[in-house]
Coordinates of C-alpha atoms in Angstrom, one line a residue:
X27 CA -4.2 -44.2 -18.2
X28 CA -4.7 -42.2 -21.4
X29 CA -3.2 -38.4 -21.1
X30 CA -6.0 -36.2 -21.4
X31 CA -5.9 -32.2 -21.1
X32 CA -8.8 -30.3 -22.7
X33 CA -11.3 -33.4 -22.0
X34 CA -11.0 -34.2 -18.4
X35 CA -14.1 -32.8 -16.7
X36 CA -13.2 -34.1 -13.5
X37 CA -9.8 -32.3 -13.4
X38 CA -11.5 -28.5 -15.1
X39 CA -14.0 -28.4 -12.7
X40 CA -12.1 -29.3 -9.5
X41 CA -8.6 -26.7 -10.8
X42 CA -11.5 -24.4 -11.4
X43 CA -13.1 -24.8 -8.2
X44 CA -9.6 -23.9 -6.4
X45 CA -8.2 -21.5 -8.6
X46 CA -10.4 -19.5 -9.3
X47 CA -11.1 -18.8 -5.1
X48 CA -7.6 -18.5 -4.8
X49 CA -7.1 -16.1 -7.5
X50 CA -9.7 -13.8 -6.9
X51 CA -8.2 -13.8 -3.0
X52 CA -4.8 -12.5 -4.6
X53 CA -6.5 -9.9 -6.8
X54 CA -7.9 -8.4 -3.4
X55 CA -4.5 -8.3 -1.6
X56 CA -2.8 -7.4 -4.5
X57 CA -5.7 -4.6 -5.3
X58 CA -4.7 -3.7 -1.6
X59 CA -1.2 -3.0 -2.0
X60 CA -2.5 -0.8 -4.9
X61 CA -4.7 1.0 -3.7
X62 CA -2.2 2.5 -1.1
X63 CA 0.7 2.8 -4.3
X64 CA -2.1 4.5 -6.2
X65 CA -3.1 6.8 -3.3
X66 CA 0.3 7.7 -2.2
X67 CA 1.4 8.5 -5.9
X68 CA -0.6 11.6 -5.2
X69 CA 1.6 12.9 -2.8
X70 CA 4.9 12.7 -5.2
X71 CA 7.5 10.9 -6.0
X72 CA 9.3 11.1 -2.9
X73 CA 6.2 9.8 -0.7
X74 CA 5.7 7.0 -3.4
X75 CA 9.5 5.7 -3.5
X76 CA 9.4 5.8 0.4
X77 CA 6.5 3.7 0.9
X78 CA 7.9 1.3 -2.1
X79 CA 11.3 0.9 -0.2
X80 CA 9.1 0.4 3.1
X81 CA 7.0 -2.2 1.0
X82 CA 10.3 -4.2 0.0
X83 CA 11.1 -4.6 3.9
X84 CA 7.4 -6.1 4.8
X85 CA 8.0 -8.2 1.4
X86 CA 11.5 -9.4 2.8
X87 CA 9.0 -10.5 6.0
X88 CA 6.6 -11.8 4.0
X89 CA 9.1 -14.1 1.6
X90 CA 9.8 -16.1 5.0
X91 CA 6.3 -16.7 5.7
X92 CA 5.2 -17.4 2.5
X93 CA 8.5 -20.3 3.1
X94 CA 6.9 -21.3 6.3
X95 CA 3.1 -21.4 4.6
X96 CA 4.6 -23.5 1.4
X97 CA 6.2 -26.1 3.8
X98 CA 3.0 -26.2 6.0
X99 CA 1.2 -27.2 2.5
X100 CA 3.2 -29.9 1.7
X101 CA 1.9 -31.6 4.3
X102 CA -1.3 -30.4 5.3
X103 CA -2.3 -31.3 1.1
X104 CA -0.7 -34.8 2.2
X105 CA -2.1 -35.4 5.5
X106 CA -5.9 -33.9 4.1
X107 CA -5.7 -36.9 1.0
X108 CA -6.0 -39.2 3.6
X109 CA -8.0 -37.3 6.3
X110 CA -5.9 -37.2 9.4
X111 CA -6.8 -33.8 11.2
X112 CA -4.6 -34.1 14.1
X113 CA -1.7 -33.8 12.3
X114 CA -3.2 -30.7 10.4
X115 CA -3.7 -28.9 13.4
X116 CA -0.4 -29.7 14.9
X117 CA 0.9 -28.8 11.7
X118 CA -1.3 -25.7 11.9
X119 CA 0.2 -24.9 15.5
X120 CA 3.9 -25.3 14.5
X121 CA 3.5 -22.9 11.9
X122 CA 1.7 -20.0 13.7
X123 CA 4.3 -20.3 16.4
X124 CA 7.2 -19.8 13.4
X125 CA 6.1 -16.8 12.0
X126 CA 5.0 -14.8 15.2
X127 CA 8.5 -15.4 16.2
X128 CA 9.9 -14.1 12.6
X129 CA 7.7 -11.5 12.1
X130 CA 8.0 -10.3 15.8
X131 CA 12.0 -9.8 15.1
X132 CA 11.0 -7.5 12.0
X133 CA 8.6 -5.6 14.2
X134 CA 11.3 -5.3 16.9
X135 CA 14.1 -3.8 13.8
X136 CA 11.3 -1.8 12.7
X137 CA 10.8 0.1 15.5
X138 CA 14.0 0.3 17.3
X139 CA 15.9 1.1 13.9
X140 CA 13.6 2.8 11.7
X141 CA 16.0 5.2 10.1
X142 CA 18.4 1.9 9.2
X143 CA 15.7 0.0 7.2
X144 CA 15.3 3.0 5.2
X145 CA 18.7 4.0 4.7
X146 CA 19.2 0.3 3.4
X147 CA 17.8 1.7 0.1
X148 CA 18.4 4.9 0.0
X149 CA 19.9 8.3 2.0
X150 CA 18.2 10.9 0.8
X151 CA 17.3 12.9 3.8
X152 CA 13.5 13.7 2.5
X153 CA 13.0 9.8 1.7
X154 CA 14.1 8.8 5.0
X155 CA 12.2 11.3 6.7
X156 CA 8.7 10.1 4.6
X157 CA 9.9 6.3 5.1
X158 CA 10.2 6.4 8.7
X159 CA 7.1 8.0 9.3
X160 CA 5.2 5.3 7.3
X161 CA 7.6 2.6 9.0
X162 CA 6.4 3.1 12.8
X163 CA 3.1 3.0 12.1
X164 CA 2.9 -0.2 9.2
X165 CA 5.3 -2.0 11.3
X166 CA 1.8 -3.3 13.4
X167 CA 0.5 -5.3 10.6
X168 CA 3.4 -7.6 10.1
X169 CA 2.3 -9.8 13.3
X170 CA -1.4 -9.6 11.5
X171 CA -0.1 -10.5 8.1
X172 CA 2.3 -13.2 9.4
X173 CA -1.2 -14.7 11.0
X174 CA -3.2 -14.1 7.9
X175 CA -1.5 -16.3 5.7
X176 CA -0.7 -19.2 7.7
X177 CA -4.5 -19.2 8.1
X178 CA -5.1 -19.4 4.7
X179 CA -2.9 -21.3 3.6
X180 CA -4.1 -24.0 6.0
X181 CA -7.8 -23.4 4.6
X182 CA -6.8 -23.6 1.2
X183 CA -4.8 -26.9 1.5
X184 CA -7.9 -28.3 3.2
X185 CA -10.0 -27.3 -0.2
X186 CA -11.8 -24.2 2.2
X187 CA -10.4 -21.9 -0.5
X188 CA -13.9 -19.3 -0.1
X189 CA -12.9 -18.1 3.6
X190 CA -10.1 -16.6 2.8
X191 CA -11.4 -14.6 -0.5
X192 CA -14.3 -13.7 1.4
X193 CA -12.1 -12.1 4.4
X194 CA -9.5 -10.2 1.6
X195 CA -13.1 -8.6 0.3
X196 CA -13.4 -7.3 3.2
X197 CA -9.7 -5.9 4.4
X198 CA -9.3 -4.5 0.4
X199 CA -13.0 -2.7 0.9
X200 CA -11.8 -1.2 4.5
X201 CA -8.3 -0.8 3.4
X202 CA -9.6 1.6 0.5
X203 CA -11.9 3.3 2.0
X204 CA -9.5 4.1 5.3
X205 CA -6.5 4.9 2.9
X206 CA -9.0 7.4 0.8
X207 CA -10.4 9.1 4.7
X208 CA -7.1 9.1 6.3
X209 CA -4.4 10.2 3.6
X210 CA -6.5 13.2 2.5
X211 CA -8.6 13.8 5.3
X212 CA -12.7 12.5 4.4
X213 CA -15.3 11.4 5.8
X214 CA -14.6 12.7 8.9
X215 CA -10.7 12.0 9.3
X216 CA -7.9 13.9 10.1
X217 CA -5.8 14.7 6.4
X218 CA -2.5 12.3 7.5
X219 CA -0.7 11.9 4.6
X220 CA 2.0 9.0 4.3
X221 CA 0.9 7.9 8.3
X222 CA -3.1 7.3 6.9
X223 CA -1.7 5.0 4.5
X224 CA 0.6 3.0 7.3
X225 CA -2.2 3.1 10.2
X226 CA -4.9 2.1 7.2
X227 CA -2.9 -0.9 6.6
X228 CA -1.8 -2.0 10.2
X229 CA -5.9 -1.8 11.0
X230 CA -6.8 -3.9 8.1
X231 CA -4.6 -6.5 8.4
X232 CA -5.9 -6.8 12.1
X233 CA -9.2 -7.2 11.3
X234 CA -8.6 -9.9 8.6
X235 CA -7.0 -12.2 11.3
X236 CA -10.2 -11.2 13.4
X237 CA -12.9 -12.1 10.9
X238 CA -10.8 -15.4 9.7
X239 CA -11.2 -16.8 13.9
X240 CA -14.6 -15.8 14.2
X241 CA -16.2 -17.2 10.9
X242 CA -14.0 -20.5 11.8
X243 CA -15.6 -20.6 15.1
X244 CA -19.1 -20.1 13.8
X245 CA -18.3 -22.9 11.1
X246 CA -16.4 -24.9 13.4
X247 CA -13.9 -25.8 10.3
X248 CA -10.3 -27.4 10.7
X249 CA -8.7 -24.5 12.1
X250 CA -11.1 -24.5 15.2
X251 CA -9.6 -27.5 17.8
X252 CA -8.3 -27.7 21.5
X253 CA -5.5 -26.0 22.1
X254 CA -3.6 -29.2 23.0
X255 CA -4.1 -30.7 19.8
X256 CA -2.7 -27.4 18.3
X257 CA 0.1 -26.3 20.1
X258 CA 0.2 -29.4 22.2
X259 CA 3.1 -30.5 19.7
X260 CA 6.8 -32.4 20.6
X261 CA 10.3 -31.6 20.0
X262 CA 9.9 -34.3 17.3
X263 CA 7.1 -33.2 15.8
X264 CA 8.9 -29.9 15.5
X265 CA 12.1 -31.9 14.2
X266 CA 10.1 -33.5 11.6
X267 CA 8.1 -30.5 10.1
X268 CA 11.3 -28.5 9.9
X269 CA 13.3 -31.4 8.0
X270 CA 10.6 -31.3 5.3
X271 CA 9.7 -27.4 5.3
X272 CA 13.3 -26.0 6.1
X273 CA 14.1 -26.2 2.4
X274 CA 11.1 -24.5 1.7
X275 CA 11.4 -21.3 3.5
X276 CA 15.5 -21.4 3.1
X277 CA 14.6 -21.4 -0.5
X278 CA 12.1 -18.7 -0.1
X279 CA 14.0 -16.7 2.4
X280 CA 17.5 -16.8 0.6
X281 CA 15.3 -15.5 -2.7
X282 CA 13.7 -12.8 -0.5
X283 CA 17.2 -11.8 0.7
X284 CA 18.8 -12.2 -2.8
X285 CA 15.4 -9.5 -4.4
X286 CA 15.9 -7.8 -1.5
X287 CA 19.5 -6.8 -2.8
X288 CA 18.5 -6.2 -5.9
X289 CA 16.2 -3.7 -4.3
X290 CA 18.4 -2.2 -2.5
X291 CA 21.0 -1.8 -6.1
X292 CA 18.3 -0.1 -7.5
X293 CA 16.9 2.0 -4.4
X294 CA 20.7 3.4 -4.7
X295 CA 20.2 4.3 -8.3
X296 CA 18.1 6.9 -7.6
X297 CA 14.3 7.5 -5.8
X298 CA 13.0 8.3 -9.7
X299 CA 13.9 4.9 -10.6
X300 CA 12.8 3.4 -7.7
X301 CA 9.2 4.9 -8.0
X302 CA 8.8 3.9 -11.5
X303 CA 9.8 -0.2 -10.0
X304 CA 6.9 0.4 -7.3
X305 CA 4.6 1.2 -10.0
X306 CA 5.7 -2.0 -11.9
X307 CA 5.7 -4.2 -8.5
X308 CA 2.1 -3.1 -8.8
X309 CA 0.8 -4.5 -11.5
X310 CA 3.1 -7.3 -11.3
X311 CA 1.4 -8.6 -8.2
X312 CA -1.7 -7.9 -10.5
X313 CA -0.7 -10.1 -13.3
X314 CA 0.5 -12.8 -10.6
X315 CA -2.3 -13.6 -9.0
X316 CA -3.8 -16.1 -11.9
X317 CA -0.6 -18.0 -11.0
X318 CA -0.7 -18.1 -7.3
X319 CA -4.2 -19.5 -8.1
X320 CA -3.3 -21.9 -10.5
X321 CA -0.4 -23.0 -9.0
X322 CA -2.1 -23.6 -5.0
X323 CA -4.6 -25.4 -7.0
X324 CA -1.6 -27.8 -8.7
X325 CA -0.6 -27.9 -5.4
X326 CA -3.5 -29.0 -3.7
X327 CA -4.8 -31.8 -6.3
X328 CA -1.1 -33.0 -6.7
X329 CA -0.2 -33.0 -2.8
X330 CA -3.4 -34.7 -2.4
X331 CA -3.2 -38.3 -5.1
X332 CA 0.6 -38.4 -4.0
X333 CA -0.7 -38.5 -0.3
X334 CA -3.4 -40.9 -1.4
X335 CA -0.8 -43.3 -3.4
X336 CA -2.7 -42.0 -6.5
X337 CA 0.7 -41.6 -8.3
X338 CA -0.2 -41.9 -11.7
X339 CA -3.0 -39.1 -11.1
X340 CA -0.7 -36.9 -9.7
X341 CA 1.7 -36.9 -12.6
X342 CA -1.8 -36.8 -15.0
X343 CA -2.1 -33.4 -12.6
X344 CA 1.1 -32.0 -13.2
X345 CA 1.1 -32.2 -16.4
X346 CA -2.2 -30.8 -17.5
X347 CA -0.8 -27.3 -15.0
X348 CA 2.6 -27.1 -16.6
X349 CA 0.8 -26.4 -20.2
X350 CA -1.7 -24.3 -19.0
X351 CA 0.5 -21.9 -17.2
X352 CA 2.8 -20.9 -19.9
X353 CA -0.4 -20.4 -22.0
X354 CA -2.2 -18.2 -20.0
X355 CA 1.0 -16.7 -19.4
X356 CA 1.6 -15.7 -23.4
X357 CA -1.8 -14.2 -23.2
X358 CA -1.6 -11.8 -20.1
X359 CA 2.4 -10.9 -21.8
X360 CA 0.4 -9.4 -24.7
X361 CA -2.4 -7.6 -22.5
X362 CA 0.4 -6.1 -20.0
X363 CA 2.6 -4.9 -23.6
X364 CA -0.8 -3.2 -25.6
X365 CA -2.2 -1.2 -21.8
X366 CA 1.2 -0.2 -20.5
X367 CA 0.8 3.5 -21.3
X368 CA -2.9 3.3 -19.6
X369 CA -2.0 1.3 -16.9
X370 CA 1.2 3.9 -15.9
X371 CA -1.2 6.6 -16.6
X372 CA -3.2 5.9 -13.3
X373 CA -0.3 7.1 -11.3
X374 CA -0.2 10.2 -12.4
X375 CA -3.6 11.3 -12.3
X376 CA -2.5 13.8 -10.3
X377 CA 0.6 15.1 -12.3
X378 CA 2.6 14.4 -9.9
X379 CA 5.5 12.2 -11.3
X380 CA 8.3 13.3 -12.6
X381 CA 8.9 12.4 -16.6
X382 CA 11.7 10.3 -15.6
X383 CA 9.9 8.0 -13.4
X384 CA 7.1 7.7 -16.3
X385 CA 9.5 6.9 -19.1
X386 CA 11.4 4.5 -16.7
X387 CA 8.0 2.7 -16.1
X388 CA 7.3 2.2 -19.6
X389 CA 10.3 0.4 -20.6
X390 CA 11.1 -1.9 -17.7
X391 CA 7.0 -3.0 -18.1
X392 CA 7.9 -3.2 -22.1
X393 CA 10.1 -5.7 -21.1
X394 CA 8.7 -7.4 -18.1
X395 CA 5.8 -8.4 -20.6
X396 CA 8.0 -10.5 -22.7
X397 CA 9.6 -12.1 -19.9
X398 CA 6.7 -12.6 -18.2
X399 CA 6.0 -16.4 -19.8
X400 CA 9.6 -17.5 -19.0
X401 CA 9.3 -16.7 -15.8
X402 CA 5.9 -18.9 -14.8
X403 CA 7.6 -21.7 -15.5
X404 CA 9.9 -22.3 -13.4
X405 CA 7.4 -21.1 -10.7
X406 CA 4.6 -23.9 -11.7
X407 CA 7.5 -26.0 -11.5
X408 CA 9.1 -25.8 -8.1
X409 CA 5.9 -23.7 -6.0
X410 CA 3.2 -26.1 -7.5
X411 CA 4.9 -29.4 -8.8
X412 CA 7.7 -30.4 -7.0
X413 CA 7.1 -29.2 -3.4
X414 CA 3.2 -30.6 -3.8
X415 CA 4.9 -34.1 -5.0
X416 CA 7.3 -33.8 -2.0
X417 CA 10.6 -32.6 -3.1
X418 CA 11.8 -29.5 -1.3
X419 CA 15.1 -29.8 -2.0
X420 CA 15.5 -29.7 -5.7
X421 CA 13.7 -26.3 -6.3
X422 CA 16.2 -24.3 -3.1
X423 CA 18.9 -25.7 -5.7
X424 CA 17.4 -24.0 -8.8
X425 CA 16.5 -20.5 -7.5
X426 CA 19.3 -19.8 -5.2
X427 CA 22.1 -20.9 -7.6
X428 CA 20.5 -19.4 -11.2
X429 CA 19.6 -16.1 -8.1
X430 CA 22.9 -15.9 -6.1
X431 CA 25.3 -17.4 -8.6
X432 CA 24.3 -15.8 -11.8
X433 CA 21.8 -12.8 -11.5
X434 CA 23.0 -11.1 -8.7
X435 CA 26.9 -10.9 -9.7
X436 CA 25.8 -10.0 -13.6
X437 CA 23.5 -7.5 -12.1
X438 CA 26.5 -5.9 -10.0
X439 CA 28.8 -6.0 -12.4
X440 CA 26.2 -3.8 -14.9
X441 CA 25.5 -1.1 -12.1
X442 CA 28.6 -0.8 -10.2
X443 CA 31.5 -2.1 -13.0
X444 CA 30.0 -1.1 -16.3
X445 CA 28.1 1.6 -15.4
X446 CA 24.8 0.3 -17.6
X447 CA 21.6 2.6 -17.6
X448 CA 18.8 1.5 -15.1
X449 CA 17.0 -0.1 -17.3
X450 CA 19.5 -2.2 -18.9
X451 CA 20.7 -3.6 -15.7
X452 CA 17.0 -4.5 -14.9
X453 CA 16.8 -6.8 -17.4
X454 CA 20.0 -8.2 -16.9
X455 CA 18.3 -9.4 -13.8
X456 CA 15.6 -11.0 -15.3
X457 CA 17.6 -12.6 -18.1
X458 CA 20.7 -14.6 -16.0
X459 CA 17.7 -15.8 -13.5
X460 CA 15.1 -17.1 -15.6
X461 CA 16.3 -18.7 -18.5
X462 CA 18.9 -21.4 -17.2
X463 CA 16.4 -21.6 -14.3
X464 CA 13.7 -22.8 -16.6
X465 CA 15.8 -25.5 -18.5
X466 CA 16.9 -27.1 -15.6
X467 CA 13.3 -27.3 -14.1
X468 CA 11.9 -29.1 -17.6
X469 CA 14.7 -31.4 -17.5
X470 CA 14.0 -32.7 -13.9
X471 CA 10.4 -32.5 -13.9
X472 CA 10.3 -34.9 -16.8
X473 CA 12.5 -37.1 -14.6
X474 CA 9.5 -37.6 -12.4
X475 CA 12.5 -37.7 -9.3
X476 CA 9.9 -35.1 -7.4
X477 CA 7.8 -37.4 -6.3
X478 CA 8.5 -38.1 -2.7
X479 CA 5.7 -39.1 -0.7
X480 CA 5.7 -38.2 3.1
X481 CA 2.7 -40.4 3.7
X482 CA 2.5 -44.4 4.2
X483 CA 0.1 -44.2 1.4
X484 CA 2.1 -42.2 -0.5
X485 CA 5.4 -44.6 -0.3
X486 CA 3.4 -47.4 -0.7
X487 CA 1.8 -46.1 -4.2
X488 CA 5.5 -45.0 -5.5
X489 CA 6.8 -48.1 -4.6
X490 CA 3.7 -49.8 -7.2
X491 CA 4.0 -46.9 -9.9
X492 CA 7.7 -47.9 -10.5
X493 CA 7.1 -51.7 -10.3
X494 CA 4.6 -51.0 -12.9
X495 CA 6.8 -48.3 -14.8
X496 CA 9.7 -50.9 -15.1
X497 CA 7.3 -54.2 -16.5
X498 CA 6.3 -51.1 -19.3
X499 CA 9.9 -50.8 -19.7
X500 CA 10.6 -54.2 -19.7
X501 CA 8.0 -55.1 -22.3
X502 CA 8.9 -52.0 -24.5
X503 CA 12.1 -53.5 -24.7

């Protein structure tokens, strides 16, 4: 098969198809979490770092689920290339159990400890006072959230990737128009503050889950079967999903915990520096989003020939997404770089932010937009190639060792030995993660070792694609 990438209709329109859905989903939830950043920024600095620090304990929740949603799509891509839909609702059923149980511990910390989960970043009296406010009242959405995604992550694996844009349309538009009525008191509201922003969230997120059941219902989809077939799963079944997914959310748990500590250096540094990282966490989501979509898409279409046996496809697949992401990333580098001073400027609409939080802002997004394309790469890689191909264990290997073993320790060492300026030691961050990280990922991608089918039909194709690959080999020779 002749390598096309510009020329293959059939694979533009179908990445398109998926992305695009997908993309435009993560927009809304990203435009979600900034329309309560922007919002709060009103209230100060203090309110804004609060809520941020608050934001990295729901992200810490939602790093595990996202583990347990990336293992469910491994197989549910698989099992949907070849049409079996029992397993995809057992598969389904397996995961919603999972994170209700996780996020259900977070809740319980939340709101037995709230005054620990903020002094984790910080102990200023005023930020723990703003943060545990916001804390006992967002602490509701986590089960909602937790629900959410395994949802849609089911839906999107099973090419359904509209429902779920359509039902983020809807939670941003509430969540906006709540977070506007109940922070500052409108249309009708009582003026709440930092609690209209939590209670704002916790509603939307509830009614997300909500509109997700009942549109499946009326449309009868694949989420919609008996609950036997759901949750009617054995200690087997169980066994088997968690040796194939564990990796998966250790890998995305341990890199949760390991950005979670980072968080917690820099929550330490000071609530100034802090607020000017919420404000880039932002816009970070923001510029993220055409990733997620491209790389659930590369996820989808690749999990889907290796589940087939279409081996050769696959690897066609992968490597038309591991150009395109690096280019689109050098593009959005340059956009982020030029608007920074525009983009920072929204926060403070209000005057409200100090200069230091500003100028911190401005130089640690200066330098997130040049290592923005470095750091797609390695994410293409492991989220959208290797997992969707089968290998789960190869990409907990790359992040946790290039996260744990060399960002972290450099990272402490500038803060806590060599005293280095805020922004220094952010970047310091980003620099002994990605750059090793991304080497390593090339070299084994180009190995083609990720490919490790959990299908029959999937085995069955390797097992041809490498009797094939060694006659080439043999006749080359």
């Amino acid at each position: 098969m002749k390598f096309k990438i510009f020329n293959d209709k059939g694979f533009w329109k179908n990445a398109i198809k998926l992305a695009t859905p997908i993309a435009l989903q993560n927009m809304l939830i990203s435009s979600f979490t900034l329309a309560d950043t922007l919002f709060v920024s009103r209230l100060g600095d203090v309110s804004l770092s609060a809520v941020g620090m608050i934001g990295q304990w729901g992200w810490l929740l939602n790093m595990i689920i996202i583990g347990i949603s990336s293992g469910t799509s491994v197989f549910v891509s698989q099992y949907w290339g070849i049409k079996d839909k029992r397993r995809i609702n057992m598969t389904c059923g397996i995961a919603v159990i999972s994170v209700l149980l996780v996020s259900g511990v977070f809740t319980a910390v939340s709101f037995f400890f709230p005054e620990l989960v903020v002094n984790i970043f910080n102990g200023e009296d005023n930020v723990i006072t703003e943060g545990k406010e916001y804390l006992l009242i967002v602490l509701f959405s986590y089960p909602a959230v937790a629900i959410s995604n395994i949802l849609s992550s089911v839906l999107r694996s099973v090419e359904r990737v509209r429902l779920p844009m359509y039902v983020s349309v809807l939670t941003t538009v509430l969540n906006i128009f709540l977070d506007y009525g109940m922070i500052f008191g409108k249309f009708g509201f009582n003026e709440m503050g930092i609690k209209g922003a939590a209670l704002a969230t916790s509603i939307s997120a509830w009614v997300g889950v909500a509109a997700i059941l009942l549109i499946s219902v009326i449309e009868k989809n694949i989420l919609i079967a008996p609950l036997k077939t759901t949750f009617g799963f054995k200690l087997e079944d169980v066994s088997a999903f968690y040796k194939k997914a564990f990796p998966v959310i250790f890998n995305e748990s341990m890199w949760g915990v390991g950005t979670f500590a980072f968080n917690i250096i820099f929550g330490h540094m000071g609530h100034e520096y802090f607020a000017a990282l919420t404000i880039l966490r932002s816009f970070e989501n923001i510029a993220f989003v055409f990733f997620i979509g491209i790389c659930t898409a590369c996820c989808i279409m690749v999990g889907k020939s290796v589940g087939k046996g279409m081996i050769e496809r696959g690897i066609q697949d992968s490597k038309r997404f591991m150009i395109i992401a690096p280019i689109l990333a050098i593009f959005i580098s340059i956009l982020i770089y030029i608007f920074r001073p525009q983009l920072i400027g929204i926060f403070n609409m209000g005057n409200n932010i100090s200069d230091v939080t500003l100028k911190t802002a401005m130089t640690i997004m200066a330098f997130y937009a040049f290592e923005f394309t470095v750091r797609q790469i390695p994410y293409i890689s492991i989220v959208g190639v290797f997992r969707s191909g089968g290998d789960t264990v190869t990409g907990v290997k790359y992040d946790l060792c290039c996260l744990w073993g060399l960002s972290l320790p450099a990272t402490l060492i500038a803060v806590y030995v060599l005293k280095l300026p805020f922004t220094v030691a952010f970047a310091v961050m980003y620099i002994f993660e990605d750059y090793v990280k991304t080497a390593l990922c090339i070299r084994y991608y180009r190995s083609l070792k990720w490919i490790k089918p959990v299908t029959d039909e999937g085995k069955n194709g390797l097992e041809e694609f490498l009797k094939k690959k060694d006659v080439e080999c043999d006749g080359a020779r």
